XYZ file of N, CA and C in Angstrom:
504
model
N 104.361 55.289 271.833
C 104.553 56.559 271.176
C 103.352 57.440 271.468
N 103.602 58.660 271.862
C 102.529 59.600 272.109
C 101.904 60.003 270.777
N 100.598 59.869 270.709
C 99.898 60.247 269.492
C 99.789 61.761 269.444
N 100.252 62.376 268.350
C 100.154 63.832 268.275
C 98.701 64.272 268.204
N 98.454 65.473 268.685
C 97.104 66.026 268.633
C 96.717 66.233 267.170
N 95.567 65.732 266.777
C 95.157 65.890 265.376
C 95.020 67.369 265.002
N 95.339 67.662 263.767
C 95.162 69.010 263.249
C 93.668 69.282 263.048
N 93.261 70.530 263.106
C 91.831 70.830 262.942
C 91.320 70.554 261.529
N 92.211 70.583 260.544
C 91.831 70.272 259.168
C 92.905 69.399 258.548
N 92.529 68.757 257.471
C 93.473 67.905 256.755
C 94.364 68.797 255.875
N 95.676 68.872 256.171
C 96.544 69.756 255.379
C 96.668 69.322 253.920
N 96.493 68.045 253.644
C 96.587 67.594 252.251
C 95.338 68.010 251.487
N 94.187 67.933 252.123
C 92.961 68.423 251.480
C 93.061 69.930 251.236
N 93.663 70.629 252.180
C 93.851 72.077 252.018
C 94.818 72.358 250.867
N 95.890 71.592 250.764
C 96.825 71.747 249.647
C 96.118 71.463 248.325
N 95.244 70.450 248.318
C 94.470 70.110 247.119
C 93.625 71.314 246.693
N 92.996 71.947 247.655
C 92.175 73.127 247.367
C 93.036 74.233 246.758
N 94.211 74.470 247.353
C 95.112 75.498 246.839
C 95.622 75.144 245.435
N 95.934 73.886 245.208
C 96.404 73.451 243.895
C 95.357 73.809 242.833
N 94.107 73.488 243.154
C 93.018 73.780 242.214
C 92.844 75.283 242.022
N 92.914 76.024 243.113
C 92.732 77.479 243.043
C 93.838 78.157 242.234
N 95.001 77.558 242.194
C 96.128 78.130 241.455
C 96.202 77.625 240.009
N 95.171 76.934 239.570
C 95.123 76.497 238.175
C 95.727 75.145 237.914
N 96.044 74.412 238.947
C 96.639 73.086 238.780
C 95.650 71.964 239.118
N 94.374 72.228 238.922
C 93.328 71.271 239.274
C 93.457 69.928 238.601
N 93.998 69.906 237.391
C 94.107 68.631 236.668
C 95.107 67.677 237.319
N 96.014 68.213 238.148
C 97.001 67.348 238.810
C 96.843 67.354 240.329
N 95.803 68.038 240.819
C 95.603 68.142 242.272
C 95.394 66.776 242.917
N 94.663 65.890 242.261
C 94.449 64.550 242.827
C 95.774 63.786 242.911
N 96.593 63.898 241.869
C 97.894 63.239 241.888
C 98.779 63.762 243.004
N 98.787 65.091 243.187
C 99.569 65.692 244.280
C 99.086 65.159 245.622
N 97.761 65.115 245.794
C 97.206 64.636 247.062
C 97.530 63.158 247.283
N 97.495 62.363 246.225
C 97.821 60.933 246.355
C 99.277 60.742 246.757
N 100.180 61.431 246.069
C 101.606 61.292 246.372
C 101.901 61.801 247.779
N 101.359 62.955 248.128
C 101.611 63.532 249.447
C 101.028 62.645 250.543
N 99.845 62.088 250.312
C 99.237 61.183 251.286
C 100.069 59.931 251.476
N 100.586 59.395 250.376
C 101.429 58.199 250.450
C 102.706 58.487 251.232
N 103.309 59.641 250.982
C 104.529 60.018 251.703
C 104.244 60.187 253.196
N 103.139 60.802 253.541
C 102.789 60.985 254.953
C 102.482 59.636 255.609
N 101.785 58.764 254.902
C 101.486 57.435 255.446
C 102.779 56.670 255.713
N 103.758 56.812 254.822
C 105.053 56.158 255.025
C 105.721 56.687 256.291
N 105.649 57.990 256.518
C 106.223 58.575 257.737
C 105.538 58.013 258.986
N 104.231 57.893 258.942
C 103.469 57.371 260.085
C 103.880 55.928 260.378
N 103.934 55.095 259.335
C 104.297 53.692 259.527
C 105.742 53.548 260.002
N 106.644 54.326 259.423
C 108.039 54.237 259.835
C 108.207 54.637 261.296
N 107.462 55.634 261.739
C 107.533 56.036 263.148
C 107.048 54.902 264.058
N 105.986 54.221 263.654
C 105.477 53.096 264.453
C 106.504 51.961 264.505
N 107.081 51.645 263.364
C 108.080 50.569 263.292
C 109.324 50.950 264.089
N 109.785 52.186 263.914
C 110.984 52.638 264.635
C 110.791 52.558 266.143
N 109.605 52.877 266.622
C 109.343 52.814 268.060
C 109.519 51.387 268.587
N 109.124 50.405 267.801
C 109.257 49.004 268.200
C 110.711 48.541 268.102
N 111.399 48.951 267.046
C 112.755 48.452 266.795
C 113.834 49.177 267.593
N 113.591 50.414 267.977
C 114.608 51.211 268.684
C 115.155 50.505 269.923
N 114.329 49.917 270.792
C 114.884 49.233 271.979
C 115.792 48.045 271.633
N 115.641 47.507 270.425
C 116.489 46.401 269.971
C 117.698 46.920 269.196
N 117.857 48.224 269.157
C 118.946 48.895 268.432
C 118.961 48.496 266.963
N 117.765 48.470 266.369
C 117.617 48.142 264.957
C 116.924 49.281 264.228
N 117.275 49.436 262.970
C 116.497 50.256 262.051
C 115.684 49.283 261.197
N 114.722 49.805 260.453
C 113.945 48.918 259.598
C 114.835 48.289 258.533
N 115.807 49.045 258.019
C 116.719 48.507 257.006
C 117.520 47.325 257.557
N 118.019 47.462 258.780
C 118.792 46.357 259.373
C 117.884 45.180 259.703
N 116.666 45.464 260.133
C 115.694 44.403 260.394
C 115.413 43.628 259.109
N 115.182 44.345 258.010
C 114.920 43.678 256.732
C 116.101 42.791 256.325
N 117.302 43.272 256.538
C 118.492 42.489 256.189
C 118.553 41.215 257.027
N 118.321 41.339 258.327
C 118.315 40.146 259.186
C 117.252 39.146 258.734
N 116.065 39.644 258.404
C 114.991 38.745 257.982
C 115.307 38.088 256.642
N 115.920 38.827 255.732
C 116.317 38.249 254.455
C 117.283 37.086 254.687
N 118.256 37.290 255.563
C 119.207 36.221 255.873
C 118.527 35.072 256.610
N 117.639 35.408 257.537
C 116.921 34.370 258.292
C 116.122 33.475 257.347
N 115.494 34.072 256.339
C 114.661 33.315 255.406
C 115.457 32.633 254.294
N 116.727 32.973 254.143
C 117.512 32.350 253.083
C 117.827 30.896 253.462
N 118.033 30.059 252.460
C 118.263 28.630 252.707
C 119.428 28.352 253.633
N 120.523 29.084 253.458
C 121.733 28.812 254.235
C 122.004 29.854 255.312
N 121.132 30.851 255.407
C 121.364 31.909 256.388
C 122.465 32.861 255.968
N 122.842 32.813 254.701
C 123.918 33.656 254.186
C 123.644 33.993 252.731
N 124.016 35.215 252.353
C 123.864 35.656 250.968
C 125.025 36.569 250.597
N 125.391 36.585 249.315
C 126.389 37.551 248.873
C 125.861 38.981 249.062
N 126.762 39.903 249.374
C 126.355 41.282 249.614
C 125.623 41.871 248.414
N 126.082 41.567 247.197
C 125.409 42.135 246.024
C 123.986 41.603 245.867
N 123.771 40.343 246.237
C 122.428 39.761 246.159
C 121.513 40.393 247.205
N 122.058 40.729 248.374
C 121.277 41.408 249.408
C 120.789 42.749 248.867
N 121.694 43.499 248.243
C 121.318 44.790 247.676
C 120.222 44.667 246.638
N 120.338 43.660 245.779
C 119.333 43.447 244.742
C 117.985 43.088 245.358
N 118.002 42.168 246.306
C 116.733 41.714 246.900
C 116.063 42.789 247.748
N 116.867 43.597 248.440
C 116.288 44.664 249.261
C 116.105 45.955 248.464
N 116.587 45.967 247.239
C 116.473 47.116 246.343
C 117.114 48.361 246.938
N 118.343 48.181 247.430
C 119.091 49.293 248.010
C 120.480 49.365 247.397
N 121.106 50.507 247.532
C 122.442 50.755 246.996
C 123.470 49.901 247.751
N 124.522 49.450 247.068
C 125.561 48.647 247.735
C 126.148 49.324 248.979
N 126.264 50.644 248.966
C 126.778 51.355 250.140
C 125.874 51.154 251.345
N 124.566 51.132 251.109
C 123.616 50.914 252.203
C 123.739 49.508 252.768
N 123.977 48.534 251.893
C 124.171 47.150 252.345
C 125.427 47.072 253.199
N 126.506 47.655 252.721
C 127.766 47.630 253.470
C 127.593 48.253 254.842
N 126.920 49.389 254.891
C 126.703 50.080 256.161
C 125.873 49.232 257.128
N 124.795 48.643 256.624
C 123.932 47.818 257.483
C 124.691 46.581 257.969
N 125.435 45.936 257.085
C 126.208 44.752 257.481
C 127.268 45.150 258.504
N 127.932 46.288 258.294
C 128.928 46.760 259.263
C 128.315 46.887 260.656
N 127.166 47.514 260.729
C 126.515 47.727 262.041
C 126.067 46.418 262.674
N 125.481 45.546 261.863
C 125.039 44.254 262.394
C 126.234 43.387 262.791
N 127.308 43.482 262.042
C 128.520 42.720 262.367
C 129.117 43.226 263.679
N 129.119 44.534 263.886
C 129.660 45.109 265.120
C 128.864 44.644 266.337
N 127.599 44.329 266.139
C 126.744 43.847 267.231
C 126.729 42.323 267.329
N 127.481 41.647 266.476
C 127.553 40.190 266.528
C 126.336 39.496 265.944
N 125.553 40.205 265.123
C 124.334 39.622 264.563
C 124.536 39.069 263.154
N 125.620 39.497 262.522
C 125.979 39.044 261.180
C 127.496 38.898 261.161
N 127.987 37.972 260.343
C 129.432 37.900 260.130
C 129.676 37.786 258.630
N 130.796 38.324 258.224
C 131.214 38.205 256.827
C 132.027 36.920 256.689
N 131.747 36.178 255.625
C 132.496 34.959 255.351
C 132.834 34.917 253.861
N 133.907 34.249 253.496
C 134.236 34.130 252.076
C 133.188 33.279 251.354
N 132.918 33.625 250.127
C 132.012 32.823 249.295
C 132.718 31.501 248.985
N 132.033 30.368 249.071
C 132.703 29.076 248.882
C 133.201 28.817 247.457
N 132.589 29.482 246.449
C 133.001 29.199 245.065
C 133.443 30.433 244.283
N 133.227 31.611 244.822
C 133.598 32.850 244.131
C 134.516 33.657 245.042
N 135.806 33.628 244.747
C 136.786 34.285 245.623
C 136.585 35.789 245.707
N 135.884 36.373 244.725
C 135.670 37.827 244.735
C 134.507 38.240 245.632
N 133.647 37.309 245.967
C 132.413 37.636 246.696
C 132.551 37.360 248.195
N 131.829 38.166 248.952
C 131.752 38.008 250.403
C 130.293 37.738 250.758
N 130.107 36.810 251.671
C 128.761 36.516 252.165
C 128.518 37.239 253.487
N 127.287 37.652 253.695
C 126.836 38.075 255.019
C 126.052 36.890 255.569
N 126.430 36.453 256.751
C 125.808 35.272 257.366
C 125.210 35.672 258.705
N 123.969 35.295 258.928
C 123.312 35.618 260.194
C 123.891 34.728 261.292
N 124.078 35.305 262.467
C 124.568 34.547 263.619
C 123.377 34.149 264.486
N 123.651 33.365 265.510
C 122.579 32.991 266.431
C 122.007 34.236 267.112
N 122.870 35.168 267.479
C 122.393 36.423 268.083
C 121.518 37.189 267.097
N 121.874 37.161 265.824
C 121.067 37.814 264.799
C 119.711 37.152 264.648
N 119.694 35.821 264.707
C 118.420 35.086 264.635
C 117.515 35.460 265.810
N 118.098 35.479 266.982
C 117.312 35.818 268.176
C 116.746 37.229 268.080
N 117.568 38.167 267.639
C 117.120 39.551 267.503
C 116.029 39.660 266.446
N 116.230 39.013 265.298
C 115.244 39.060 264.217
C 113.902 38.496 264.679
N 113.940 37.386 265.388
C 112.695 36.771 265.853
C 112.023 37.613 266.937
N 112.807 38.187 267.840
C 112.235 39.060 268.875
C 111.601 40.294 268.240
N 112.287 40.883 267.264
C 111.757 42.059 266.580
C 110.476 41.715 265.828
N 110.462 40.560 265.185
C 109.282 40.144 264.429
C 108.092 39.933 265.354
N 108.332 39.318 266.489
C 107.244 39.111 267.442
C 106.652 40.451 267.881
N 107.510 41.414 268.193
C 107.028 42.732 268.621
C 106.322 43.463 267.482
N 106.886 43.414 266.281
C 106.238 44.058 265.136
C 104.893 43.400 264.824
N 104.851 42.065 264.871
C 103.594 41.365 264.625
C 102.519 41.806 265.607
N 102.891 41.916 266.885
C 101.928 42.269 267.929
C 101.468 43.717 267.870
N 102.391 44.631 267.554
C 102.065 46.050 267.719
C 101.876 46.839 266.429
N 102.391 46.342 265.328
C 102.271 47.101 264.074
C 101.537 46.281 263.013
N 102.033 45.102 262.709
C 101.478 44.329 261.609
C 100.063 43.825 261.895
N 99.753 43.545 263.158
C 98.411 43.060 263.500
C 97.351 44.132 263.285
N 97.746 45.383 263.385
C 96.794 46.487 263.205
C 97.473 47.662 262.520
N 97.570 47.606 261.197
C 98.229 48.701 260.491
C 97.398 49.979 260.407
N 96.196 49.955 260.961
C 95.395 51.172 260.990
C 94.255 51.200 259.985
N 94.037 50.100 259.328
C 92.932 49.969 258.375
C 92.210 48.669 258.672
N 90.925 48.615 258.400
C 90.204 47.359 258.544
C 90.732 46.346 257.540
N 90.367 45.082 257.717
C 90.884 44.004 256.868
C 90.662 44.298 255.387
N 89.470 44.736 255.012
C 89.206 45.067 253.610
C 90.082 46.206 253.136
N 90.333 47.180 254.011
C 91.192 48.313 253.667
C 92.624 47.888 253.463
N 93.091 46.970 254.295
C 94.464 46.471 254.168
C 94.631 45.765 252.826
N 93.697 44.905 252.493
C 93.794 44.171 251.227
C 93.687 45.108 250.024
N 92.830 46.108 250.121
C 92.719 47.099 249.034
C 94.016 47.883 248.889
N 94.600 48.272 250.015
C 95.859 49.015 249.975
C 96.968 48.172 249.350
N 97.046 46.913 249.747
C 98.055 46.015 249.174
C 97.881 45.942 247.660
N 96.652 45.784 247.199
C 96.386 45.682 245.760
C 96.787 46.971 245.039
N 96.429 48.114 245.595
C 96.775 49.398 244.974
C 98.283 49.610 244.925
N 98.958 49.326 246.033
C 100.403 49.531 246.069
C 101.135 48.520 245.192
N 100.616 47.315 245.081
C 101.193 46.320 244.183
C 101.084 46.807 242.744
N 99.947 47.352 242.393
C 99.756 47.899 241.041
C 100.738 49.052 240.790
N 100.871 49.942 241.752
C 101.799 51.070 241.623
C 103.223 50.567 241.437
N 103.637 49.608 242.254
C 104.986 49.070 242.175
C 105.226 48.355 240.848
N 104.230 47.591 240.397
C 104.376 46.878 239.125
C 104.517 47.873 237.978
N 103.683 48.886 237.965
C 103.736 49.905 236.894
C 105.058 50.667 236.917
N 105.670 50.786 238.087
C 106.953 51.478 238.206
C 108.134 50.573 237.827
N 107.842 49.297 237.517
C 108.905 48.374 237.130
C 109.612 47.742 238.312
N 108.955 47.758 239.476
C 109.556 47.208 240.696
C 109.743 45.697 240.590
N 108.875 45.056 239.843
C 108.976 43.599 239.631
C 108.256 43.239 238.356
């Protein structure tokens, strides 16, 4: 991915200055934190997408494949996938549809609940998930852009944010 030319100034710091100048100084730090987090998410998603695009995967589909790969039987009910990935059932259906069309997942009846459908990873899905993981490990996860201490600090801060939001 071509790295964009850096801006001459930090636009979030500039927004912080404007927030304060307009009388919103008491919340300027919060605005800068939220905006910085949103921009960081865009940066990381672009890096991940660059790695996954040649494998015809999105991060959502990659996460679904990995969830199935790590499950005991390689299969989970669709509703459990939604709960574990914290996404809407429509998003699960869409991701399973796409992975099924590529032969990476198949739908199977639940063995004990006639109302439920399982998504089961196929051998092609396993191969794709492992290939994607190897590439992500090498190019994104090995160097997320912060030193080791920074990575651990970020994990701790984001874990606290997620816990306070009721994520777990």
